[in-house]
Each structure stands twice: as structure tokens, then as C-alpha cells.
Coordinates of C-alpha atoms in Angstrom, one line a residue:
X1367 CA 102.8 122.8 136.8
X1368 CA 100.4 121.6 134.4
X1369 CA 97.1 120.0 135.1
X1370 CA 94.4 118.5 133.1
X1371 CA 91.4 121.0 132.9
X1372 CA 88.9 118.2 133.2
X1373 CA 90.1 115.9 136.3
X1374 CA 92.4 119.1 137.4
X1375 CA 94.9 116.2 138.2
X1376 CA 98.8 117.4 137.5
X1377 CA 100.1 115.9 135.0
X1378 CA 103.4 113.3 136.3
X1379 CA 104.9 109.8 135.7
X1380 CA 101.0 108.5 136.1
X1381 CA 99.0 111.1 134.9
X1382 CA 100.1 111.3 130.8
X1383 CA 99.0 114.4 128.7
X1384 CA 97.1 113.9 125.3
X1385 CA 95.9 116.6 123.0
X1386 CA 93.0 116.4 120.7
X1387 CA 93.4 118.1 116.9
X1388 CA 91.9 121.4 118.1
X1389 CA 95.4 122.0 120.9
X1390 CA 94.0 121.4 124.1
X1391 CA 95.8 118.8 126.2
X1392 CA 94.1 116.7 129.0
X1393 CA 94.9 113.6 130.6
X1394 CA 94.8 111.0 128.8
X1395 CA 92.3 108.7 130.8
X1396 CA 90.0 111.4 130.8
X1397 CA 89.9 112.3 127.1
X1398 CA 89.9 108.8 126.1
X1399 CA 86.7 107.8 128.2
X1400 CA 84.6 110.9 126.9
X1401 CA 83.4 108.7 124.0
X1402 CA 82.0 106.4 125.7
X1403 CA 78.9 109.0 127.3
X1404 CA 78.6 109.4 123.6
X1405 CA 80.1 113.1 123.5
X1406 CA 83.0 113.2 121.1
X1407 CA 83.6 116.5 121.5
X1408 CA 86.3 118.6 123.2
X1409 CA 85.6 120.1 126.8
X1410 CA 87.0 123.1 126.1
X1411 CA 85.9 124.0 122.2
X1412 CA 83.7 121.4 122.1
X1413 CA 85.3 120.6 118.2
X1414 CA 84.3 117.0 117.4
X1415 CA 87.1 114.6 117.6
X1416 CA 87.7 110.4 117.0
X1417 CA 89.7 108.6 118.9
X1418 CA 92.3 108.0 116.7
X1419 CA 92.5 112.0 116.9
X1420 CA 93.9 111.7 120.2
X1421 CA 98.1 112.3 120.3
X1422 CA 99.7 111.6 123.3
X1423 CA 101.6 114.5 124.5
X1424 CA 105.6 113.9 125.5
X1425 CA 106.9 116.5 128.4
X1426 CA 110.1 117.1 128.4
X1427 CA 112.3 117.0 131.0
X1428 CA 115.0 119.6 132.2
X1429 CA 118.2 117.2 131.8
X1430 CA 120.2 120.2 133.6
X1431 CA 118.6 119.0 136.3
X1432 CA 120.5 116.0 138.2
X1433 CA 118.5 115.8 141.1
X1434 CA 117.1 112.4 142.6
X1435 CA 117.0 111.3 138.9
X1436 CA 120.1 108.8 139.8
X1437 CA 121.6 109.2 136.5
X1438 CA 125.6 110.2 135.9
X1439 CA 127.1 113.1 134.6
X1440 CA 127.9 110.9 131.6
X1441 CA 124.2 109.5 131.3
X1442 CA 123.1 112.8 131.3
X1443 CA 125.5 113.8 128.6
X1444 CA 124.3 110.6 126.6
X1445 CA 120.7 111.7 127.2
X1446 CA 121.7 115.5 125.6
X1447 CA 123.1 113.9 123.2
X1448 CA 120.5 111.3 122.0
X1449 CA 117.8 114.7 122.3
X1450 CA 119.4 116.5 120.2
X1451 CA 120.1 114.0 117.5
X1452 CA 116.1 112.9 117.8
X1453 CA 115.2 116.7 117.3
X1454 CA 117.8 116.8 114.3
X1455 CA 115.3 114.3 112.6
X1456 CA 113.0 115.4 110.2
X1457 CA 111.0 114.1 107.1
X1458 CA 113.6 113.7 105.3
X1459 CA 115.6 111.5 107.7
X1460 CA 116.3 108.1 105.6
X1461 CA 115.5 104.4 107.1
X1462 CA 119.0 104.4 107.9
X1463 CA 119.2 107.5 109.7
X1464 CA 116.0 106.9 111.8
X1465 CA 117.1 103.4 112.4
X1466 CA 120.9 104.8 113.8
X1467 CA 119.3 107.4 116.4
X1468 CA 116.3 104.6 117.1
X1469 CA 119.3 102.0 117.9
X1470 CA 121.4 104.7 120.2
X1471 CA 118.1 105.5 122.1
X1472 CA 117.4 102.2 122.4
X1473 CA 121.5 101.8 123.8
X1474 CA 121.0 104.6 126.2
X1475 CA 117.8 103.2 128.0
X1476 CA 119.4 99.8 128.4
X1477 CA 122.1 101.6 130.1
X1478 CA 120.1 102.4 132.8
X1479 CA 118.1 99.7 133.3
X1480 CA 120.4 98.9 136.7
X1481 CA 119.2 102.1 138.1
X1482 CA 116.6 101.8 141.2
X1483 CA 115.0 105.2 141.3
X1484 CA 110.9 104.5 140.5
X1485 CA 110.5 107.4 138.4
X1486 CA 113.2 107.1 136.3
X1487 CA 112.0 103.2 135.6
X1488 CA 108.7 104.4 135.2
X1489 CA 109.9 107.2 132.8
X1490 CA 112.4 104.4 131.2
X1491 CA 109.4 101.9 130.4
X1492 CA 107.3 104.6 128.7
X1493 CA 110.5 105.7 126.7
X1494 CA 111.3 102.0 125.7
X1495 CA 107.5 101.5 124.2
X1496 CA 107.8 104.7 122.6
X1497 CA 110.6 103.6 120.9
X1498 CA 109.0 100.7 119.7
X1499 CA 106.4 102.7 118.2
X1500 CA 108.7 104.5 116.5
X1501 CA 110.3 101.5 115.2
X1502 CA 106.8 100.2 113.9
X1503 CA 106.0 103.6 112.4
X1504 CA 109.6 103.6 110.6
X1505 CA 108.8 100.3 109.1
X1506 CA 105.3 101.3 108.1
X1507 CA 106.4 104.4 106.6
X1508 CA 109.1 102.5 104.8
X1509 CA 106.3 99.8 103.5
X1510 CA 104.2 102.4 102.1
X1511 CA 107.6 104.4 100.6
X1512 CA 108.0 101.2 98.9
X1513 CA 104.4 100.5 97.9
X1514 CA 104.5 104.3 96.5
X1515 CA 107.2 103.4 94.2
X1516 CA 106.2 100.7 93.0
X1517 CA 102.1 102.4 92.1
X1518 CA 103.7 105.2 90.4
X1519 CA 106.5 102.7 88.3
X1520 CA 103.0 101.2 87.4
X1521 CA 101.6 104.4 86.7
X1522 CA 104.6 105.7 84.9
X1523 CA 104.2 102.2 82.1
X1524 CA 100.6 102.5 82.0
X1525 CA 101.0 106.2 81.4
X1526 CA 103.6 105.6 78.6
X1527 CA 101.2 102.0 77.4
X1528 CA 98.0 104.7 77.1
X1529 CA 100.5 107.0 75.0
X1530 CA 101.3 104.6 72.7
X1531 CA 97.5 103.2 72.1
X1532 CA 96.4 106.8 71.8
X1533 CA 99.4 107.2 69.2
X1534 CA 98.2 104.1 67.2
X1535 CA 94.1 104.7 67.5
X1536 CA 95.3 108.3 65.9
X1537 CA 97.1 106.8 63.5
X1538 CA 94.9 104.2 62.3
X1539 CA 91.9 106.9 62.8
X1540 CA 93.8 109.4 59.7
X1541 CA 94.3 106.0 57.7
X1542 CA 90.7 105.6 57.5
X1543 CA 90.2 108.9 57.1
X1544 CA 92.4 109.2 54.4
X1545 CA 90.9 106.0 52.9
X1546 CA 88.0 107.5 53.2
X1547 CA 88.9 110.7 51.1
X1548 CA 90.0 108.4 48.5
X1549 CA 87.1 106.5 48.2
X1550 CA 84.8 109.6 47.6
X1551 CA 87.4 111.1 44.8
X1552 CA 87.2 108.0 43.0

């Protein structure tokens, strides 16, 4: 079992993990209320970090497990399924493909939204906003893809506009160098 080093709380459905850039993990209440006595440092290392440092941490659960989870056989297959295709993602993944696993996760959890076990609701709703952070960081990522593109199409014809006005200043500098030679033979 782990447990925050600072509260020495376990961490559960109501105590949620978060790690600071430096690798330790706390809870996040805790870690997220050291800033305010003016200390952004960690406990352990005592590494400065900001609050947008902070990463919450995601457990994962043993889905060999059926125990007082409620869930089917077949859920549980749907669940080992929908893990696997989400660690199958990488940087590389396309819009499309992050939207398709996105859009069965988000088929899955509705799927359970009938069962009455309190943990697995809990566990549910956390999954569900995860999700849509996901979703907003897919279209953020796909903004700035796109805003990428276009800078370096810009750069790319200013690039190729600075060529050809360094082509013509070169040009018209040998003319009047050349003009200039004349004009001393003469």
C-alpha cells in the first residue's frame, strides 16, 4: 500500500497521488497547499517546484481482479481491451486515432454508468473528467499542430522572399560595381 510521505494517508478513491518534476508522489491536497506557507519546495528533496509542476499520478488497477468491483466478465474484457489500446498510443498517434480510443473509452464508462458499487462510480467519474482532459489536450495539441504549419509555410515564403532580395541586392550591387570599373577606365 502506498501512502503519502507528508499526511501518511494511503492513497484510495479519496486520497489521489500527484508527483512533483523531481519523482516523489504525495497526495495531492497536500502538495498543492504547500505554496501557500510560501515554501515551493518538495518535502523530500526540497527541489523548487510551481504549481503547474504538479502531475497527477493515475494508479492502476489489477483488472484480474473481479472482486466487489460489480463489473462483468465482458466489462472487464472491454476494460483490457480499452488499456491496452490507450497504452498502444504514443506521439505519433493521429487526431483520428486519439479521437477512436478517446470515443471507445468514453463507450465503456457509459456502459457502466447503471452499476451501484460506490467505488467503481467514484473511480468512473474521475475516469470520465480524465477523458475530457484528454479530449481538450487532443484539440489543443491539434490547434498548435496547425498553427505550427502554418508559421513554418510563412517561414518557408519568407525564407524563399529573403532569397530572392538577397539575389537581386547581389545583383544590382556587381552592376554598380561594374559600372563603377567602367567609369574609372574611361
Amino acid at each position: 500500500m502506498f501512502v503519502c510521505s507528508v499526511c501518511y494517508e494511503p492513497f484510495n478513491y479519496d486520497v489521489n497521488p500527484a508527483s512533483l518534476p523531481c519523482g516523489h508522489v504525495f497526495c495531492e491536497g497536500d502538495i498543492r497547499r504547500i505554496p501557500a506557507y510560501g515554501s515551493s519546495q518538495c518535502p523530500t528533496c526540497r527541489k523548487p517546484f510551481t504549481p503547474r509542476d504538479i502531475r497527477k499520478v493515475y494508479m492502476a488497477c489489477d483488472l484480474n481482479s473481479r472482486s466487489d468491483h460489480g463489473l462483468s466478465a465482458s466489462q472487464h474484457q472491454s476494460a483490457e481491451i480499452l488499456a491496452a489500446q490507450m497504452r498502444d498510443l504514443d506521439i505519433s498517434a493521429t487526431d483520428n486515432e486519439i479521437a477512436r480510443v478517446l470515443g471507445g473509452a468514453r463507450a465503456w464508462s457509459r456502459s457502466l454508468e447503471g452499476i451501484s458499487d460506490k467505488k467503481v462510480k467514484t473511480s468512473l467519474a474521475r475516469f470520465t473528467l480524465s477523458l475530457d482532459l484528454a479530449n481538450a489536450r487532443v484539440l489543443e495539441t491539434s490547434y498548435l499542430r496547425d498553427q505550427l504549419k502554418q508559421a513554418r509555410s510563412e517561414q518557408t515564403r519568407l525564407n524563399a522572399k529573403l532569397q530572392e532580395e538577397s539575389r537581386r541586392f547581389n545583383a544590382a550591387l556587381s552592376e554598380q560595381v561594374i559600372q563603377a570599373a567602367s567609369a574609372d577606365d574611361e
